[in-house]
Amino acid sequence: MSMSVTNPNIAKTSMRGLTNFISDLRNSPSKENEEKRVTKEMAHIRKEFKENKNIDGYQRRKYVCKLVYMYMLGYELDFGHMEAVTLLSSTKFSEKQIGYIALGILLNEQHEMLPLIINSFKEDLLARSDYFQSLALAAICNIGGKEVAEFLSPLIQKLLIANTSSPMVKKRCALAILRMNRKHIGFVSPDSWVERLVSVLDEPDFGVLTSLMSLLIELASENPVGWEPAIPKVIYLLKKIIINKEFPKEYVYYHVTCPWLQVKLLKFLRYFPAPDESQGGKVLGEILTAIFAQSESAKAGTVNHKNSLNAVLFEAINLIIHLDNDPVLLKQTSLLLGRFLTVKETNIRYLGLEAMSHFASLSNETSIMIKKYQDTVLLSLKDSDISIRRRALDLLYGMCDKNTCKHIVAELLSYLQTADYAIREELVIKIANLAEKFASNYSWYVDVILQLITTAGDFVSDDIWFRVVKIVTNHEDIQAYAASTVFNALQSRNCHETLIKVGGYILGEFGHLIADNPQSSPLVQFNILHSKFNTCGAPTKALLLSTYAKFVNLFPELTQQTQEVFKQHQSYIDAEIQQRACEYLNLTSLNEDLMQTVLDVIPAFIDAKDNSNTTSNTANNSNMINSQDSKISSGGYNQSPQTQIQPQVQPQAQNQQQNVSTNGLDLLDPFGLGLTNQQPTQQPTQQPVYQQQQAESFSPIQNDTVSSFGQQQGGFNSPTIQAAGSPISSGGSDPMQIKILASYKRLCLVTEGVLYEDSMLQVGLKSEYQSGQGRLMLYYGNSSTFPLTNFNITLNSIAGLTLQPQSIAPVIQPKAQLQQPVTFTCTAEFTESPIITINFLTPGKPITISLRLPIVISKFFEPLRLSSGDFFARWKTISGKPLEIQEIFKSTKPIDIQSYNRVIQEGLNITVLKQVDPNPNNIVASCLFPFGSNGQPINSYIRIETNPQANMCRLTIRSQSATLTNTIKNLLISHLQ
Amino acid sequence: MIHFILIQNRQGKTRLSKWYTPYEDVEKRKLSHEIHKIVNSRETKFTNFVEFRTHRIVYRRYAGLFFSVCVDPTDNELFCLEAIHLFVEVLDAYFGNVCELDLVFNFYKVYAIIDEVFLAGELMEPSKHVILQRMEFLDNLP
């Protein structure tokens, strides 16, 4: 087919007004001029549509095109859709076509206008000309949703098999059915469809066959059972093309017969077991051999020729690996893949590495066959192209076994030092998994993990270090080794915080094993840990306090130093640390027996191996496996950790497991053993919300609570408290506390309001959020009759949220107000809200108020609309703790689904997906958090099943981030309960 | 399946975008931006495939234009790469030595052509000859 240099048809169908308009916009000297021109044109077109009664088809077509063009440039369009619909009913093809194109660009399947145009679709489907039918079918393929499927599917079915339908119509029908099935999984069942679809395989037109094979692959990937009758015909078609060389000549592409159809035919067979004799099993062997033979010619010829042959070849290799029944072909495959590793074309190397991963996972023999390529693969790990590096890493991970693991892990560790950030997280998870899976001795394992922490501490997740701690606890023979190794590692000046955590935990438990050595005496151990204390974040500090408490128990000579630290932290701002300090101080000074019981060595963990499973899950997820196709795609190297280790945890183990995985601190927190009698004030850890340091003489309501707490806490007060007044952790029953919590919760759902109010100070705020950025305006109002002086605000960033408060004047006059803008950026998942501490002086008395700012992760959520099919397809890809959390709770108020929907949708910015779950008592929702800590957006999927009679709710949340899942759970419970 | 097809120039202007998975407009803009950043930063000797979120991008550069297709990781990459080339050959034959401006001024034609090649996120018609003949026929309808 050759066309003249300029196609005369273009001029014939073009519109001069449109061309001029596009020229104008392109020639605009500035963005402002362009905007002006666009505004002017929009106004003109709007007027024309409204007032010009004689507007003709040509003009309407031209205007709609202009509007679409402006929309494509990014301008919003609030009219014109109806005009595009009007074009649909034109009898002129050129007008109807523009109507369909415009709607295809402007609408998506959720658009409210779609039901209005179903009738136009139907009329065109019933038209006698295949070009009108084609337009409607294309629109159904592009934007058809559920209603379209319900209303038009019988008609489309009929068109697919009717003898009178042209190939143009048939191929579109096949894809329209595919589309409807995607929107409505299970829509096409083999019982009623298999015969009809198989009969279409007799169609001689390759366009129809290509489209039909897409449909069959989709159906088989969902569930292959019932589609077997297609197998003999598919093999026959392959034979016709590859061996008999019968094909229509217009389908030859660079000397290869329709590579796309060949690929699809081969891919279909991958969903079934090896075909037997009656299905054409033997012929298939011949076909695959012929494909290998013809790929030899790929050495010469154009790029397109080679690519086409290789597309078919790699599909054949995948099929050979799947069938796993022909030793000759398998042997050939391994040789071929080995050759691909060193070819110049990066595309082929990439695909070779990927196919080799599948091959390696097949069996012991296949993995031995490729052992000899290990060094070549290691070289690919240093390729400049990250795509190649990723594939090489996957393959090495799959190649690793007991004999090679030390070498491979050493290589991966050395690569980790220079690896770029994009791949580090995956690398760390893979190394940790390999080290654990193949460790012949655990001291090597400990070394590897410590090296991981030292080289890439930021990427070592909690899961990984919890795992080390568990393994060390459970293996007595390495405890002393682990203690001395971490002790040595801690000598380095810049320790990663994760190392300090591991060090704190291990020395607290097993430090006594190395205490006889004067170089690591108890005091030296304490000093080295405490020298890092001030640089650590709150969770690590809390952990170290527990370590110190353990030290007191093990080494009585450290009592004085450690108690000094506890005393210093009795009034610490972080409630968890404050609580630990108070409790440990008392525990270590009151009753020795009790102390010994509580601070005894942690017993061995019951090993459910759940955590390693978790980490390999994460590895899987980052490997981007599409659930539907995972059977054929990923190869066993990803699946093996999951299949080997059944996460069947006994109840007892599960408890411990939860302790480990939900909060590292619980590992060391030995409380909850009935200490409440001794420590009546230690309830409020769950609400580190409100602390107020205040002297006795202010508002009477507060005075009451202050004094009662003062009395209760009297025994624990120490002279080292930072500010005047006594520290108060207000309990749950304090009316002030309840009021503060209510304001906080309300502001988590709305953008402005009062955060705090007492007789002196009112704190209000307004907030706005946009794509990861937020801006808060805080208003501090002095409602007293005296000035508030030395007014200052402490507001620190937390992990995942960077806050930048502007400075503020030090005095608020009576009845006056100060404003403070705070800007902030969300960089990763965060769990808690930041805490603002307000300090000021009233005549003679210092006041401190600590409040939680209503900045919660949901403020950064973006809508995620999914169809029911998409929702469930993605829902299925995630399961198991900690990515999935389920929780049942009882609502304190009668359950009202409408108000739940409102809270979720409007308050928490989570998109409620209507019509996904037919049960009106259930809610299905999803949201997108664009700033995942791995640099990628994270989707979350939520189901809430309510039982209004019992007032109970069951909540299930799944996302690719354990932190996010957990945070969403907490948010939902706190706002729905 | 193909989730979307993008034609972008080196400066990152999107000349054509076709979405087979429904995204919000905001998300579409974000995706286009990210894809451009990724493919524009890759060296010519690199593979034509790059991982993107949970998907894979198969892309090819023709003069100043990037043709990027977002597919599932289980899709055959070379299949997609040659499907892009097929589409480009069709454009080239239809416009007669196609250039970026042809795509700008005749965007509605490009959308019409793309529907002749791909539908529902799948390659529908693999014959250049059949596609061009069909376009010729449609252009001459009353």
mmCIF file of N, CA and C in Angstrom, chain A residues 3 5 7 9-10 12-14 26 65 71 93 97 101 105 109 134 142 168 171-172 182 207 211 214 250-251 253-254 260 264 304 307 310-311 315 346-347 350-351 354 384-385 387 390-391 624 626 629 633 865 930 937, chain B residues 1 18 22 24-25 30 42 45-51 53 56 60 72-74 76-79 82 85 89 93-96 101 105-109 111-112 115-116 120 122-127 134 136 139-140 142:
data_model
loop_
_atom_site.group_PDB
_atom_site.id
_atom_site.type_symbol
_atom_site.label_atom_id
_atom_site.label_comp_id
_atom_site.label_asym_id
_atom_site.label_seq_id
_atom_site.Cartn_x
_atom_site.Cartn_y
_atom_site.Cartn_z
ATOM 1 N N MET A 3 0.842 5.484 -0.300
ATOM 2 C CA MET A 3 0.025 6.674 -0.365
ATOM 3 C C MET A 3 0.854 7.758 -1.021
ATOM 4 N N VAL A 5 2.367 11.526 -1.235
ATOM 5 C CA VAL A 5 3.051 12.188 -0.126
ATOM 6 C C VAL A 5 2.071 12.902 0.789
ATOM 7 N N ASN A 7 -1.913 13.032 1.699
ATOM 8 C CA ASN A 7 -3.148 12.312 1.484
ATOM 9 C C ASN A 7 -4.265 13.304 1.158
ATOM 10 N N ASN A 9 -7.300 12.942 1.145
ATOM 11 C CA ASN A 9 -8.470 12.813 2.021
ATOM 12 C C ASN A 9 -8.396 13.736 3.228
ATOM 13 N N ILE A 10 -7.150 14.055 3.624
ATOM 14 C CA ILE A 10 -7.014 14.910 4.807
ATOM 15 C C ILE A 10 -7.575 16.287 4.510
ATOM 16 N N LYS A 12 -9.690 17.016 2.286
ATOM 17 C CA LYS A 12 -11.113 16.924 1.994
ATOM 18 C C LYS A 12 -11.956 16.956 3.276
ATOM 19 N N THR A 13 -11.441 16.348 4.342
ATOM 20 C CA THR A 13 -12.259 16.262 5.550
ATOM 21 C C THR A 13 -11.853 17.283 6.609
ATOM 22 N N SER A 14 -10.827 18.105 6.316
ATOM 23 C CA SER A 14 -10.397 19.021 7.375
ATOM 24 C C SER A 14 -11.322 20.236 7.439
ATOM 25 N N ARG A 26 -1.258 28.077 18.819
ATOM 26 C CA ARG A 26 0.163 27.716 18.782
ATOM 27 C C ARG A 26 1.047 28.955 18.688
ATOM 28 N N CYS A 65 -15.009 19.975 17.700
ATOM 29 C CA CYS A 65 -13.572 19.705 17.583
ATOM 30 C C CYS A 65 -12.757 20.754 18.325
ATOM 31 N N TYR A 71 -9.917 21.194 25.487
ATOM 32 C CA TYR A 71 -9.899 20.242 26.608
ATOM 33 C C TYR A 71 -8.564 19.485 26.640
ATOM 34 N N PHE A 93 -21.565 10.393 7.991
ATOM 35 C CA PHE A 93 -20.523 9.678 8.715
ATOM 36 C C PHE A 93 -19.529 10.642 9.371
ATOM 37 N N GLN A 97 -18.952 10.528 13.252
ATOM 38 C CA GLN A 97 -17.621 10.104 13.694
ATOM 39 C C GLN A 97 -17.033 11.094 14.711
ATOM 40 N N ILE A 101 -15.898 10.418 18.512
ATOM 41 C CA ILE A 101 -14.518 10.680 18.957
ATOM 42 C C ILE A 101 -14.532 11.623 20.162
ATOM 43 N N ILE A 105 -13.238 10.974 24.084
ATOM 44 C CA ILE A 105 -12.197 11.720 24.795
ATOM 45 C C ILE A 105 -12.757 12.347 26.069
ATOM 46 N N GLU A 109 -16.172 5.764 31.705
ATOM 47 C CA GLU A 109 -17.292 4.851 31.925
ATOM 48 C C GLU A 109 -18.202 5.248 33.072
ATOM 49 N N SER A 134 -19.563 -0.064 13.473
ATOM 50 C CA SER A 134 -18.196 -0.027 13.985
ATOM 51 C C SER A 134 -17.998 1.133 14.964
ATOM 52 N N ASN A 142 -14.438 1.614 24.250
ATOM 53 C CA ASN A 142 -13.668 2.666 24.903
ATOM 54 C C ASN A 142 -14.284 3.108 26.222
ATOM 55 N N MET A 168 -15.117 -6.418 9.968
ATOM 56 C CA MET A 168 -14.970 -5.146 10.687
ATOM 57 C C MET A 168 -15.822 -5.150 11.953
ATOM 58 N N LYS A 171 -14.682 -8.273 14.627
ATOM 59 C CA LYS A 171 -13.511 -8.090 15.499
ATOM 60 C C LYS A 171 -13.841 -7.108 16.616
ATOM 61 N N ARG A 172 -14.651 -6.104 16.299
ATOM 62 C CA ARG A 172 -15.019 -5.160 17.351
ATOM 63 C C ARG A 172 -15.967 -5.802 18.366
ATOM 64 N N ARG A 182 -14.651 -7.591 31.410
ATOM 65 C CA ARG A 182 -13.742 -6.966 32.383
ATOM 66 C C ARG A 182 -14.516 -6.141 33.389
ATOM 67 N N GLY A 207 -7.708 -10.368 11.377
ATOM 68 C CA GLY A 207 -8.108 -9.304 12.326
ATOM 69 C C GLY A 207 -9.109 -9.846 13.321
ATOM 70 N N SER A 211 -8.417 -10.422 17.482
ATOM 71 C CA SER A 211 -9.298 -9.873 18.513
ATOM 72 C C SER A 211 -9.942 -10.977 19.335
ATOM 73 N N SER A 214 -7.640 -12.335 21.939
ATOM 74 C CA SER A 214 -7.559 -11.481 23.133
ATOM 75 C C SER A 214 -8.672 -11.848 24.097
ATOM 76 N N GLU A 250 -1.590 -9.944 3.167
ATOM 77 C CA GLU A 250 -1.522 -8.608 3.785
ATOM 78 C C GLU A 250 -1.198 -8.664 5.284
ATOM 79 N N TYR A 251 -1.111 -9.880 5.815
ATOM 80 C CA TYR A 251 -0.778 -9.990 7.234
ATOM 81 C C TYR A 251 0.693 -10.323 7.473
ATOM 82 N N TYR A 253 4.327 -9.284 8.103
ATOM 83 C CA TYR A 253 4.954 -8.092 8.665
ATOM 84 C C TYR A 253 6.455 -8.330 8.705
ATOM 85 N N TYR A 254 7.190 -7.616 7.924
ATOM 86 C CA TYR A 254 8.651 -7.823 7.826
ATOM 87 C C TYR A 254 9.000 -9.311 7.703
ATOM 88 N N TRP A 260 1.731 -11.024 15.901
ATOM 89 C CA TRP A 260 0.820 -10.769 17.029
ATOM 90 C C TRP A 260 -0.161 -11.911 17.222
ATOM 91 N N LYS A 264 -0.468 -14.525 20.451
ATOM 92 C CA LYS A 264 -1.713 -14.722 21.192
ATOM 93 C C LYS A 264 -2.116 -16.200 21.223
ATOM 94 N N ASN A 304 12.817 -4.753 12.987
ATOM 95 C CA ASN A 304 11.422 -5.156 13.118
ATOM 96 C C ASN A 304 11.241 -6.638 12.832
ATOM 97 N N ASN A 307 12.636 -8.395 15.956
ATOM 98 C CA ASN A 307 11.708 -8.261 17.080
ATOM 99 C C ASN A 307 10.504 -9.172 16.918
ATOM 100 N N ASN A 310 11.466 -12.696 17.575
ATOM 101 C CA ASN A 310 11.739 -12.894 18.983
ATOM 102 C C ASN A 310 10.487 -12.802 19.855
ATOM 103 N N ALA A 311 9.563 -11.966 19.447
ATOM 104 C CA ALA A 311 8.299 -11.904 20.199
ATOM 105 C C ALA A 311 7.684 -13.297 20.232
ATOM 106 N N GLU A 315 7.535 -16.070 23.475
ATOM 107 C CA GLU A 315 6.246 -16.633 23.855
ATOM 108 C C GLU A 315 6.336 -18.159 23.831
ATOM 109 N N THR A 346 19.966 -4.829 24.180
ATOM 110 C CA THR A 346 19.533 -4.838 25.589
ATOM 111 C C THR A 346 18.134 -5.431 25.746
ATOM 112 N N ASN A 347 17.271 -5.212 24.749
ATOM 113 C CA ASN A 347 15.918 -5.762 24.875
ATOM 114 C C ASN A 347 15.955 -7.281 25.031
ATOM 115 N N TYR A 350 17.277 -8.304 28.395
ATOM 116 C CA TYR A 350 16.223 -8.104 29.389
ATOM 117 C C TYR A 350 15.247 -9.276 29.379
ATOM 118 N N LEU A 351 14.770 -9.608 28.195
ATOM 119 C CA LEU A 351 13.786 -10.687 28.111
ATOM 120 C C LEU A 351 14.424 -12.029 28.460
ATOM 121 N N GLU A 354 14.568 -12.344 32.165
ATOM 122 C CA GLU A 354 13.238 -12.606 32.711
ATOM 123 C C GLU A 354 12.845 -14.060 32.481
ATOM 124 N N SER A 384 24.120 -0.356 33.240
ATOM 125 C CA SER A 384 23.708 1.024 33.496
ATOM 126 C C SER A 384 22.185 1.187 33.418
ATOM 127 N N ASP A 385 21.502 0.236 32.850
ATOM 128 C CA ASP A 385 20.050 0.358 32.686
ATOM 129 C C ASP A 385 19.328 -0.309 33.858
ATOM 130 N N SER A 387 16.354 -1.181 34.202
ATOM 131 C CA SER A 387 15.463 -2.274 33.816
ATOM 132 C C SER A 387 16.219 -3.598 33.832
ATOM 133 N N ARG A 390 17.085 -4.695 37.444
ATOM 134 C CA ARG A 390 15.951 -5.295 38.160
ATOM 135 C C ARG A 390 15.762 -6.750 37.781
ATOM 136 N N ARG A 391 15.860 -7.013 36.481
ATOM 137 C CA ARG A 391 15.675 -8.391 36.027
ATOM 138 C C ARG A 391 16.791 -9.283 36.570
ATOM 139 N N MET A 624 5.577 -6.394 41.150
ATOM 140 C CA MET A 624 4.541 -6.006 40.212
ATOM 141 C C MET A 624 3.903 -7.168 39.509
ATOM 142 N N ASN A 626 0.719 -9.044 38.297
ATOM 143 C CA ASN A 626 -0.698 -8.882 38.075
ATOM 144 C C ASN A 626 -1.388 -10.169 38.513
ATOM 145 N N ASP A 629 -2.755 -12.838 36.083
ATOM 146 C CA ASP A 629 -1.854 -13.603 35.262
ATOM 147 C C ASP A 629 -0.740 -14.250 36.047
ATOM 148 N N SER A 633 2.926 -15.837 34.859
ATOM 149 C CA SER A 633 3.937 -14.829 34.632
ATOM 150 C C SER A 633 5.116 -14.912 35.562
ATOM 151 N N ARG A 865 -11.586 6.105 41.835
ATOM 152 C CA ARG A 865 -12.854 5.499 41.425
ATOM 153 C C ARG A 865 -12.574 4.216 40.696
ATOM 154 N N PRO A 930 -0.847 9.398 47.333
ATOM 155 C CA PRO A 930 0.135 9.523 46.267
ATOM 156 C C PRO A 930 1.586 9.553 46.731
ATOM 157 N N PRO A 937 2.769 5.924 44.528
ATOM 158 C CA PRO A 937 1.440 6.054 45.139
ATOM 159 C C PRO A 937 0.933 4.703 45.626
ATOM 160 N N MET B 1 -3.163 -6.289 29.096
ATOM 161 C CA MET B 1 -3.867 -5.290 28.306
ATOM 162 C C MET B 1 -3.113 -3.964 28.334
ATOM 163 N N LYS B 18 -4.511 8.122 24.961
ATOM 164 C CA LYS B 18 -5.676 7.256 24.826
ATOM 165 C C LYS B 18 -5.702 6.371 26.071
ATOM 166 N N PRO B 22 -10.071 3.606 33.223
ATOM 167 C CA PRO B 22 -10.583 4.932 33.577
ATOM 168 C C PRO B 22 -9.747 5.591 34.679
ATOM 169 N N GLU B 24 -9.055 9.549 36.619
ATOM 170 C CA GLU B 24 -9.511 10.933 36.732
ATOM 171 C C GLU B 24 -8.555 11.823 35.938
ATOM 172 N N ASP B 25 -9.063 13.016 35.573
ATOM 173 C CA ASP B 25 -8.214 13.927 34.806
ATOM 174 C C ASP B 25 -6.915 14.255 35.532
ATOM 175 N N LYS B 30 -0.968 13.500 35.875
ATOM 176 C CA LYS B 30 0.168 13.062 36.680
ATOM 177 C C LYS B 30 0.905 11.909 35.978
ATOM 178 N N ARG B 42 15.941 8.256 29.783
ATOM 179 C CA ARG B 42 16.654 7.009 29.493
ATOM 180 C C ARG B 42 17.536 7.139 28.260
ATOM 181 N N LYS B 45 20.640 3.515 24.309
ATOM 182 C CA LYS B 45 21.042 2.106 24.256
ATOM 183 C C LYS B 45 20.262 1.253 25.268
ATOM 184 N N PHE B 46 19.501 1.896 26.127
ATOM 185 C CA PHE B 46 18.739 1.154 27.138
ATOM 186 C C PHE B 46 17.626 0.326 26.494
ATOM 187 N N THR B 47 17.055 -0.564 27.292
ATOM 188 C CA THR B 47 15.922 -1.328 26.788
ATOM 189 C C THR B 47 14.742 -0.411 26.505
ATOM 190 N N ASN B 48 13.831 -0.889 25.710
ATOM 191 C CA ASN B 48 12.604 -0.126 25.456
ATOM 192 C C ASN B 48 11.537 -0.414 26.504
ATOM 193 N N PHE B 49 11.926 -1.055 27.579
ATOM 194 C CA PHE B 49 10.957 -1.460 28.600
ATOM 195 C C PHE B 49 11.391 -0.878 29.931
ATOM 196 N N VAL B 50 10.442 -0.414 30.676
ATOM 197 C CA VAL B 50 10.813 0.067 32.004
ATOM 198 C C VAL B 50 9.647 -0.147 32.956
ATOM 199 N N GLU B 51 9.989 -0.568 34.146
ATOM 200 C CA GLU B 51 8.937 -0.837 35.120
ATOM 201 C C GLU B 51 8.343 0.470 35.618
ATOM 202 N N ARG B 53 5.352 1.713 38.448
ATOM 203 C CA ARG B 53 4.386 1.270 39.457
ATOM 204 C C ARG B 53 4.205 -0.244 39.346
ATOM 205 N N ARG B 56 4.262 -2.026 33.305
ATOM 206 C CA ARG B 56 5.469 -1.854 32.526
ATOM 207 C C ARG B 56 5.188 -0.855 31.408
ATOM 208 N N ARG B 60 9.004 3.787 22.516
ATOM 209 C CA ARG B 60 9.963 3.901 21.426
ATOM 210 C C ARG B 60 9.978 5.353 20.988
ATOM 211 N N ASP B 72 0.497 -4.552 31.201
ATOM 212 C CA ASP B 72 0.704 -5.403 32.371
ATOM 213 C C ASP B 72 2.064 -6.083 32.255
ATOM 214 N N PRO B 73 2.638 -6.423 33.408
ATOM 215 C CA PRO B 73 3.958 -7.059 33.343
ATOM 216 C C PRO B 73 3.924 -8.433 32.663
ATOM 217 N N THR B 74 2.741 -9.002 32.496
ATOM 218 C CA THR B 74 2.660 -10.314 31.862
ATOM 219 C C THR B 74 2.535 -10.215 30.350
ATOM 220 N N ASN B 76 3.541 -9.501 26.478
ATOM 221 C CA ASN B 76 4.746 -9.740 25.689
ATOM 222 C C ASN B 76 5.286 -8.388 25.216
ATOM 223 N N GLU B 77 6.472 -8.038 25.706
ATOM 224 C CA GLU B 77 7.005 -6.691 25.459
ATOM 225 C C GLU B 77 7.293 -6.435 23.979
ATOM 226 N N LEU B 78 7.862 -7.423 23.316
ATOM 227 C CA LEU B 78 8.191 -7.197 21.899
ATOM 228 C C LEU B 78 6.922 -7.085 21.060
ATOM 229 N N PHE B 79 5.903 -7.819 21.464
ATOM 230 C CA PHE B 79 4.592 -7.699 20.828
ATOM 231 C C PHE B 79 4.166 -6.229 20.855
ATOM 232 N N GLU B 82 6.420 -3.828 18.693
ATOM 233 C CA GLU B 82 6.123 -3.868 17.263
ATOM 234 C C GLU B 82 4.717 -3.350 16.968
ATOM 235 N N HIS B 85 5.196 0.167 16.501
ATOM 236 C CA HIS B 85 5.778 0.443 15.188
ATOM 237 C C HIS B 85 4.729 0.323 14.078
ATOM 238 N N GLU B 89 3.817 3.199 11.487
ATOM 239 C CA GLU B 89 3.853 3.021 10.030
ATOM 240 C C GLU B 89 2.523 3.416 9.402
ATOM 241 N N ALA B 93 2.158 6.347 6.681
ATOM 242 C CA ALA B 93 1.585 6.138 5.357
ATOM 243 C C ALA B 93 0.365 7.036 5.156
ATOM 244 N N TYR B 94 -0.429 7.188 6.204
ATOM 245 C CA TYR B 94 -1.662 7.960 6.052
ATOM 246 C C TYR B 94 -1.358 9.432 5.819
ATOM 247 N N PHE B 95 -0.444 9.978 6.624
ATOM 248 C CA PHE B 95 -0.146 11.400 6.496
ATOM 249 C C PHE B 95 0.927 11.669 5.443
ATOM 250 N N GLY B 96 1.631 10.633 5.021
ATOM 251 C CA GLY B 96 2.721 10.839 4.081
ATOM 252 C C GLY B 96 3.878 11.483 4.818
ATOM 253 N N LEU B 101 3.482 18.042 13.718
ATOM 254 C CA LEU B 101 2.401 18.976 13.417
ATOM 255 C C LEU B 101 1.184 18.294 12.808
ATOM 256 N N PHE B 105 -2.561 19.125 14.175
ATOM 257 C CA PHE B 105 -3.658 19.709 13.405
ATOM 258 C C PHE B 105 -4.754 18.692 13.058
ATOM 259 N N ASN B 106 -4.394 17.447 13.049
ATOM 260 C CA ASN B 106 -5.379 16.428 12.661
ATOM 261 C C ASN B 106 -5.646 15.451 13.798
ATOM 262 N N PHE B 107 -5.672 16.004 15.016
ATOM 263 C CA PHE B 107 -5.777 15.097 16.167
ATOM 264 C C PHE B 107 -6.984 14.172 16.057
ATOM 265 N N TYR B 108 -8.091 14.682 15.515
ATOM 266 C CA TYR B 108 -9.296 13.841 15.436
ATOM 267 C C TYR B 108 -9.097 12.682 14.458
ATOM 268 N N LYS B 109 -8.228 12.908 13.463
ATOM 269 C CA LYS B 109 -7.918 11.811 12.542
ATOM 270 C C LYS B 109 -7.112 10.733 13.260
ATOM 271 N N TYR B 111 -7.155 10.041 16.363
ATOM 272 C CA TYR B 111 -8.060 9.254 17.213
ATOM 273 C C TYR B 111 -8.850 8.250 16.394
ATOM 274 N N ALA B 112 -9.232 8.654 15.185
ATOM 275 C CA ALA B 112 -9.973 7.715 14.336
ATOM 276 C C ALA B 112 -9.082 6.542 13.948
ATOM 277 N N ASP B 115 -8.432 4.002 16.771
ATOM 278 C CA ASP B 115 -9.550 3.074 16.989
ATOM 279 C C ASP B 115 -9.609 1.966 15.929
ATOM 280 N N GLU B 116 -8.912 2.181 14.834
ATOM 281 C CA GLU B 116 -8.847 1.121 13.823
ATOM 282 C C GLU B 116 -7.759 0.103 14.173
ATOM 283 N N ALA B 120 -10.270 -1.390 23.233
ATOM 284 C CA ALA B 120 -10.415 -2.041 24.533
ATOM 285 C C ALA B 120 -9.063 -2.447 25.121
ATOM 286 N N GLU B 122 -6.517 -3.601 23.513
ATOM 287 C CA GLU B 122 -5.919 -4.742 22.806
ATOM 288 C C GLU B 122 -5.614 -4.316 21.373
ATOM 289 N N LEU B 123 -4.625 -4.977 20.789
ATOM 290 C CA LEU B 123 -4.382 -4.774 19.369
ATOM 291 C C LEU B 123 -5.528 -5.445 18.619
ATOM 292 N N MET B 124 -6.232 -4.668 17.790
ATOM 293 C CA MET B 124 -7.371 -5.257 17.095
ATOM 294 C C MET B 124 -7.004 -5.695 15.676
ATOM 295 N N GLU B 125 -6.356 -4.802 14.944
ATOM 296 C CA GLU B 125 -6.110 -5.109 13.529
ATOM 297 C C GLU B 125 -4.617 -5.037 13.228
ATOM 298 N N PRO B 126 -3.982 -6.175 12.932
ATOM 299 C CA PRO B 126 -2.537 -6.166 12.721
ATOM 300 C C PRO B 126 -2.105 -5.977 11.273
ATOM 301 N N SER B 127 -2.995 -5.633 10.378
ATOM 302 C CA SER B 127 -2.558 -5.441 8.993
ATOM 303 C C SER B 127 -2.619 -3.966 8.610
ATOM 304 N N ARG B 134 -9.265 0.842 5.008
ATOM 305 C CA ARG B 134 -10.456 1.225 5.752
ATOM 306 C C ARG B 134 -10.523 2.752 5.926
ATOM 307 N N GLU B 136 -9.209 5.006 4.020
ATOM 308 C CA GLU B 136 -9.512 5.551 2.700
ATOM 309 C C GLU B 136 -11.026 5.465 2.442
ATOM 310 N N ASP B 139 -12.938 7.938 4.782
ATOM 311 C CA ASP B 139 -12.761 9.340 4.408
ATOM 312 C C ASP B 139 -13.614 9.716 3.205
ATOM 313 N N ASN B 140 -13.986 8.727 2.426
ATOM 314 C CA ASN B 140 -14.764 9.033 1.231
ATOM 315 C C ASN B 140 -16.257 8.808 1.395
ATOM 316 N N PRO B 142 -20.011 9.832 2.448
ATOM 317 C CA PRO B 142 -20.673 11.127 2.430
ATOM 318 C C PRO B 142 -20.754 11.742 3.828
#
